Amino acid sequence: MFVIARNLVTDLHRADAARPRTAGDEWLLETAPAADELEAALGAWTMTEALSRLTPAHREVLTLLYYRRLSVAEAAVVVGVPAGTVKSRSTYALRAQRLVLEEMEVAPS
């Protein structure tokens, strides 16, 4: 009895592997990204677009501080400017980014 069951399972597995899989509704639902993955991707795209609209100096400071998670002192060393300059650039960069996001109609006005 065990041999017959094993042979049936093996035959079914081989039959499934031999036929190409069709795209039925179930398969599409299994492969579709979840809502939170879509929102994360949309958020990443939005922030990338907003950062691309900033000046290079502002973009660099925000990238170092918020994406690479460097301290102000570490970012100052990387950029080659005093820590106070990094602080002021980050302040102005955040203001500029907020304006860009408002223009994109993403942030509340």
Coordinates of N, CA, C and O in Angstrom, one line a residue:
M1 N 0.8 -1.2 0.0 CA 0.0 0.0 0.0 C 0.9 1.3 0.0 O 0.6 2.2 -0.7
F2 N 1.9 1.2 0.8 CA 2.8 2.4 0.9 C 3.5 2.6 -0.5 O 3.7 3.8 -0.9
V3 N 3.9 1.6 -1.2 CA 4.6 1.7 -2.5 C 3.6 2.3 -3.5 O 4.0 3.2 -4.3
I4 N 2.4 1.9 -3.4 CA 1.4 2.5 -4.4 C 1.2 4.0 -4.1 O 1.2 4.8 -5.0
A5 N 1.1 4.4 -2.9 CA 0.9 5.8 -2.5 C 2.1 6.6 -2.9 O 2.0 7.7 -3.5
R6 N 3.3 6.0 -2.7 CA 4.5 6.7 -3.0 C 4.6 6.9 -4.6 O 5.0 8.0 -5.1
N7 N 4.3 5.9 -5.3 CA 4.3 6.0 -6.8 C 3.3 7.0 -7.3 O 3.6 7.7 -8.2
L8 N 2.1 7.1 -6.7 CA 1.1 8.1 -7.1 C 1.6 9.5 -6.8 O 1.5 10.4 -7.7
V9 N 2.2 9.7 -5.7 CA 2.8 11.0 -5.4 C 3.9 11.4 -6.3 O 4.0 12.5 -6.9
T10 N 4.8 10.4 -6.6 CA 5.8 10.7 -7.6 C 5.3 11.0 -9.0 O 5.8 11.9 -9.6
D11 N 4.3 10.2 -9.4 CA 3.7 10.5 -10.7 C 3.1 11.9 -10.8 O 3.2 12.6 -11.8
L12 N 2.4 12.3 -9.7 CA 1.7 13.6 -9.7 C 2.8 14.7 -9.7 O 2.6 15.7 -10.4
H13 N 3.8 14.5 -9.0 CA 4.9 15.5 -9.0 C 5.6 15.6 -10.4 O 5.8 16.7 -10.8
R14 N 5.8 14.5 -11.0 CA 6.4 14.5 -12.3 C 5.5 15.2 -13.3 O 5.9 15.9 -14.2
A15 N 4.2 14.9 -13.2 CA 3.2 15.4 -14.2 C 3.2 17.0 -14.0 O 3.1 17.7 -15.0
D16 N 3.2 17.4 -12.8 CA 3.2 18.9 -12.6 C 4.4 19.5 -13.1 O 4.4 20.7 -13.6
A17 N 5.6 18.9 -12.9 CA 6.8 19.5 -13.4 C 6.9 19.5 -14.9 O 7.6 20.3 -15.5
A18 N 6.3 18.5 -15.6 CA 6.3 18.4 -17.0 C 5.5 19.5 -17.7 O 5.8 19.9 -18.8
R19 N 4.4 19.9 -17.1 CA 3.5 20.9 -17.7 C 3.8 22.3 -17.3 O 4.1 22.5 -16.1
P20 N 3.7 23.2 -18.2 CA 4.0 24.6 -17.8 C 2.8 25.1 -16.9 O 1.7 24.7 -17.1
R21 N 3.1 25.9 -16.0 CA 2.1 26.4 -15.1 C 1.4 27.5 -15.7 O 1.9 28.5 -16.3
T22 N 0.1 27.5 -15.7 CA -0.8 28.6 -16.2 C -1.0 29.6 -15.2 O -1.0 29.3 -14.0
A23 N -1.3 30.8 -15.6 CA -1.5 31.9 -14.7 C -3.0 32.0 -14.4 O -3.7 32.8 -15.0
G24 N -3.4 31.3 -13.4 CA -4.8 31.4 -12.9 C -4.8 32.5 -11.8 O -3.8 33.1 -11.4
D25 N -6.0 32.8 -11.4 CA -6.2 33.8 -10.4 C -5.4 33.5 -9.1 O -4.9 34.4 -8.5
E26 N -5.4 32.3 -8.7 CA -4.7 31.9 -7.4 C -3.2 32.2 -7.5 O -2.6 32.7 -6.6
W27 N -2.6 31.9 -8.6 CA -1.2 32.1 -8.8 C -0.9 33.6 -8.8 O 0.1 34.0 -8.2
L28 N -1.7 34.4 -9.4 CA -1.5 35.8 -9.4 C -1.6 36.4 -8.0 O -0.8 37.3 -7.7
L29 N -2.5 35.9 -7.3 CA -2.7 36.5 -5.9 C -1.5 36.1 -5.0 O -1.1 36.8 -4.2
E30 N -1.0 34.9 -5.3 CA 0.2 34.4 -4.5 C 1.4 35.2 -4.8 O 2.2 35.5 -3.9
T31 N 1.6 35.7 -6.0 CA 2.8 36.4 -6.4 C 2.7 37.9 -6.3 O 3.7 38.6 -6.4
A32 N 1.5 38.4 -6.1 CA 1.3 39.8 -6.0 C 1.9 40.3 -4.7 O 1.8 39.7 -3.7
P33 N 2.5 41.5 -4.7 CA 3.1 42.0 -3.5 C 2.0 42.5 -2.5 O 0.9 42.9 -3.0
A34 N 2.3 42.4 -1.3 CA 1.3 42.8 -0.3 C 1.2 44.3 -0.3 O 2.0 45.0 -0.8
A35 N 0.1 44.8 0.3 CA -0.2 46.2 0.3 C 1.0 47.0 1.0 O 1.3 48.1 0.5
D36 N 1.5 46.5 2.1 CA 2.6 47.2 2.8 C 3.9 47.2 1.9 O 4.6 48.2 2.0
E37 N 4.1 46.2 1.1 CA 5.2 46.2 0.2 C 5.1 47.3 -0.9 O 6.0 48.0 -1.2
L38 N 3.8 47.4 -1.4 CA 3.5 48.5 -2.4 C 3.7 49.9 -1.8 O 4.3 50.7 -2.4
E39 N 3.2 50.1 -0.6 CA 3.4 51.4 0.1 C 4.8 51.7 0.3 O 5.3 52.8 0.2
A40 N 5.6 50.7 0.7 CA 7.0 50.9 1.0 C 7.7 51.3 -0.3 O 8.6 52.2 -0.3
A41 N 7.4 50.6 -1.4 CA 8.0 50.9 -2.7 C 7.6 52.3 -3.2 O 8.5 53.0 -3.7
L42 N 6.4 52.6 -3.0 CA 5.9 54.0 -3.4 C 6.6 55.0 -2.5 O 7.0 56.1 -3.1
G43 N 6.7 54.8 -1.2 CA 7.4 55.8 -0.4 C 8.8 55.9 -0.7 O 9.4 57.1 -0.8
A44 N 9.5 54.8 -1.1 CA 10.9 54.9 -1.5 C 11.1 55.7 -2.8 O 12.0 56.5 -3.0
W45 N 10.2 55.4 -3.7 CA 10.2 56.2 -5.0 C 10.0 57.7 -4.8 O 10.6 58.5 -5.3
T46 N 9.0 58.0 -3.9 CA 8.7 59.4 -3.7 C 9.8 60.1 -3.0 O 10.2 61.2 -3.4
M47 N 10.5 59.5 -2.0 CA 11.6 60.1 -1.4 C 12.8 60.2 -2.3 O 13.5 61.2 -2.3
T48 N 13.0 59.3 -3.2 CA 14.1 59.3 -4.2 C 13.8 60.5 -5.1 O 14.8 61.3 -5.4
E49 N 12.6 60.6 -5.6 CA 12.3 61.7 -6.5 C 12.4 63.1 -5.7 O 13.0 64.0 -6.3
A50 N 12.0 63.2 -4.5 CA 12.1 64.4 -3.7 C 13.6 64.8 -3.5 O 14.0 65.9 -3.7
L51 N 14.4 63.8 -3.2 CA 15.9 64.0 -3.0 C 16.5 64.5 -4.3 O 17.4 65.3 -4.3
S52 N 16.1 63.9 -5.4 CA 16.7 64.3 -6.7 C 16.4 65.8 -7.1 O 17.2 66.3 -7.9
R53 N 15.4 66.4 -6.5 CA 15.1 67.7 -6.8 C 15.8 68.7 -5.9 O 15.7 69.9 -6.1
L54 N 16.6 68.2 -4.9 CA 17.3 69.1 -4.0 C 18.7 69.4 -4.6 O 19.1 68.8 -5.6
T55 N 19.4 70.4 -4.1 CA 20.7 70.7 -4.5 C 21.6 69.6 -4.1 O 21.4 68.9 -3.1
P56 N 22.7 69.4 -4.8 CA 23.7 68.3 -4.5 C 24.2 68.4 -3.0 O 24.3 67.4 -2.3
A57 N 24.4 69.6 -2.5 CA 24.9 69.8 -1.1 C 23.8 69.3 -0.1 O 24.1 68.6 0.9
H58 N 22.6 69.7 -0.3 CA 21.5 69.3 0.5 C 21.3 67.8 0.5 O 21.1 67.2 1.5
R59 N 21.3 67.3 -0.7 CA 21.0 65.9 -0.9 C 22.1 65.0 -0.2 O 21.8 64.1 0.5
E60 N 23.4 65.5 -0.3 CA 24.5 64.8 0.3 C 24.3 64.7 1.8 O 24.5 63.7 2.4
V61 N 24.0 65.9 2.4 CA 23.9 66.0 3.9 C 22.7 65.1 4.3 O 22.9 64.3 5.3
L62 N 21.6 65.2 3.7 CA 20.5 64.3 4.1 C 20.8 62.8 4.0 O 20.4 62.0 4.8
T63 N 21.4 62.5 2.9 CA 21.8 61.1 2.7 C 22.7 60.6 3.7 O 22.5 59.5 4.3
L64 N 23.7 61.4 4.1 CA 24.6 61.0 5.1 C 24.0 60.9 6.5 O 24.2 59.9 7.2
L65 N 23.2 61.8 6.8 CA 22.6 61.9 8.2 C 21.4 60.9 8.3 O 21.3 60.2 9.4
Y66 N 20.6 60.7 7.3 CA 19.3 60.0 7.5 C 19.4 58.6 6.9 O 18.7 57.6 7.4
Y67 N 20.1 58.4 5.8 CA 20.2 57.1 5.2 C 21.4 56.3 5.6 O 21.3 55.1 5.8
R68 N 22.5 57.0 5.7 CA 23.7 56.3 6.2 C 23.9 56.3 7.7 O 24.7 55.7 8.3
R69 N 23.0 57.1 8.3 CA 22.9 57.3 9.8 C 24.2 57.7 10.4 O 24.6 57.2 11.5
L70 N 24.9 58.6 9.8 CA 26.1 59.2 10.4 C 25.8 60.3 11.4 O 24.7 60.9 11.2
S71 N 26.6 60.5 12.3 CA 26.4 61.6 13.2 C 26.8 62.9 12.5 O 27.4 62.9 11.4
V72 N 26.5 64.1 13.1 CA 26.9 65.3 12.4 C 28.4 65.4 12.3 O 28.9 65.9 11.2
A73 N 29.1 65.0 13.3 CA 30.6 65.1 13.3 C 31.1 64.2 12.2 O 32.0 64.5 11.4
E74 N 30.6 63.0 12.0 CA 31.0 62.0 11.0 C 30.7 62.6 9.6 O 31.5 62.5 8.7
A75 N 29.5 63.1 9.5 CA 29.1 63.7 8.2 C 30.0 64.9 7.8 O 30.4 65.1 6.6
A76 N 30.4 65.7 8.8 CA 31.3 66.8 8.6 C 32.6 66.3 8.0 O 33.2 67.0 7.1
V77 N 33.1 65.2 8.6 CA 34.4 64.7 8.1 C 34.3 64.2 6.6 O 35.1 64.5 5.8
V78 N 33.2 63.6 6.3 CA 33.0 63.0 5.0 C 32.8 64.2 4.0 O 33.4 64.2 2.9
V79 N 32.0 65.2 4.3 CA 31.8 66.3 3.4 C 33.0 67.3 3.4 O 33.3 67.9 2.4
G80 N 33.7 67.3 4.5 CA 34.9 68.2 4.5 C 34.6 69.6 4.9 O 35.2 70.6 4.5
V81 N 33.5 69.8 5.7 CA 33.1 71.1 6.2 C 32.9 71.0 7.7 O 32.8 69.9 8.3
P82 N 32.8 72.2 8.4 CA 32.6 72.1 9.9 C 31.3 71.5 10.2 O 30.3 71.5 9.4
A83 N 31.1 71.0 11.5 CA 29.9 70.4 11.9 C 28.7 71.4 11.9 O 27.6 71.0 11.6
G84 N 29.0 72.7 12.2 CA 28.0 73.7 12.2 C 27.4 73.9 10.8 O 26.2 74.1 10.6
T85 N 28.2 73.7 9.8 CA 27.8 73.8 8.4 C 26.9 72.7 8.0 O 25.9 72.8 7.4
V86 N 27.2 71.5 8.5 CA 26.4 70.3 8.3 C 25.0 70.5 8.9 O 24.0 70.2 8.3
K87 N 25.0 71.1 10.2 CA 23.7 71.3 10.9 C 22.9 72.3 10.1 O 21.7 72.1 9.9
S88 N 23.5 73.4 9.6 CA 22.7 74.4 8.9 C 22.2 73.8 7.6 O 21.1 74.1 7.2
R89 N 23.1 73.1 6.9 CA 22.7 72.5 5.6 C 21.5 71.5 5.8 O 20.6 71.5 5.0
S90 N 21.6 70.7 6.9 CA 20.5 69.8 7.1 C 19.2 70.5 7.4 O 18.1 70.1 6.9
T91 N 19.3 71.6 8.1 CA 18.0 72.4 8.4 C 17.4 72.9 7.1 O 16.2 72.8 6.9
Y92 N 18.3 73.5 6.3 CA 17.8 74.1 5.1 C 17.3 73.0 4.1 O 16.4 73.1 3.3
A93 N 18.0 71.9 4.1 CA 17.7 70.7 3.3 C 16.3 70.2 3.6 O 15.5 69.8 2.8
L94 N 16.1 70.1 4.9 CA 14.8 69.5 5.4 C 13.6 70.5 5.0 O 12.5 70.1 4.6
R95 N 13.9 71.8 5.1 CA 12.9 72.8 4.7 C 12.6 72.7 3.2 O 11.5 72.7 2.7
A96 N 13.7 72.5 2.4 CA 13.6 72.4 1.0 C 12.8 71.1 0.6 O 12.0 71.1 -0.3
Q97 N 13.2 70.1 1.3 CA 12.5 68.8 1.0 C 11.0 68.8 1.3 O 10.2 68.3 0.6
R98 N 10.7 69.5 2.4 CA 9.3 69.7 2.7 C 8.5 70.4 1.6 O 7.5 70.0 1.2
L99 N 9.2 71.5 1.1 CA 8.6 72.2 0.0 C 8.4 71.3 -1.3 O 7.4 71.4 -2.0
V100 N 9.4 70.5 -1.6 CA 9.3 69.6 -2.7 C 8.2 68.6 -2.5 O 7.4 68.4 -3.5
L101 N 8.1 68.1 -1.3 CA 7.0 67.1 -1.1 C 5.6 67.8 -1.2 O 4.7 67.2 -1.6
E102 N 5.6 69.0 -0.7 CA 4.3 69.7 -0.9 C 4.0 70.0 -2.4 O 2.8 69.9 -2.8
E103 N 5.0 70.3 -3.2 CA 4.8 70.5 -4.6 C 4.3 69.2 -5.3 O 3.5 69.2 -6.2
M104 N 4.9 68.1 -4.7 CA 4.5 66.8 -5.3 C 3.1 66.3 -4.7 O 2.6 65.3 -5.0
E105 N 2.5 67.1 -3.8 CA 1.3 66.9 -3.2 C 1.3 65.6 -2.3 O 0.4 64.8 -2.3
V106 N 2.4 65.4 -1.6 CA 2.6 64.3 -0.7 C 2.5 64.7 0.7 O 1.9 64.0 1.5
A107 N 3.1 65.8 1.1 CA 3.2 66.3 2.5 C 2.0 67.2 2.7 O 1.6 67.9 1.8
P108 N 1.5 67.3 3.9 CA 0.4 68.2 4.2 C 1.0 69.7 4.2 O 2.1 69.9 4.5
S109 N 0.2 70.6 3.7 CA 0.6 72.0 3.6 C 0.6 72.7 4.9 O -0.1 72.4 5.8

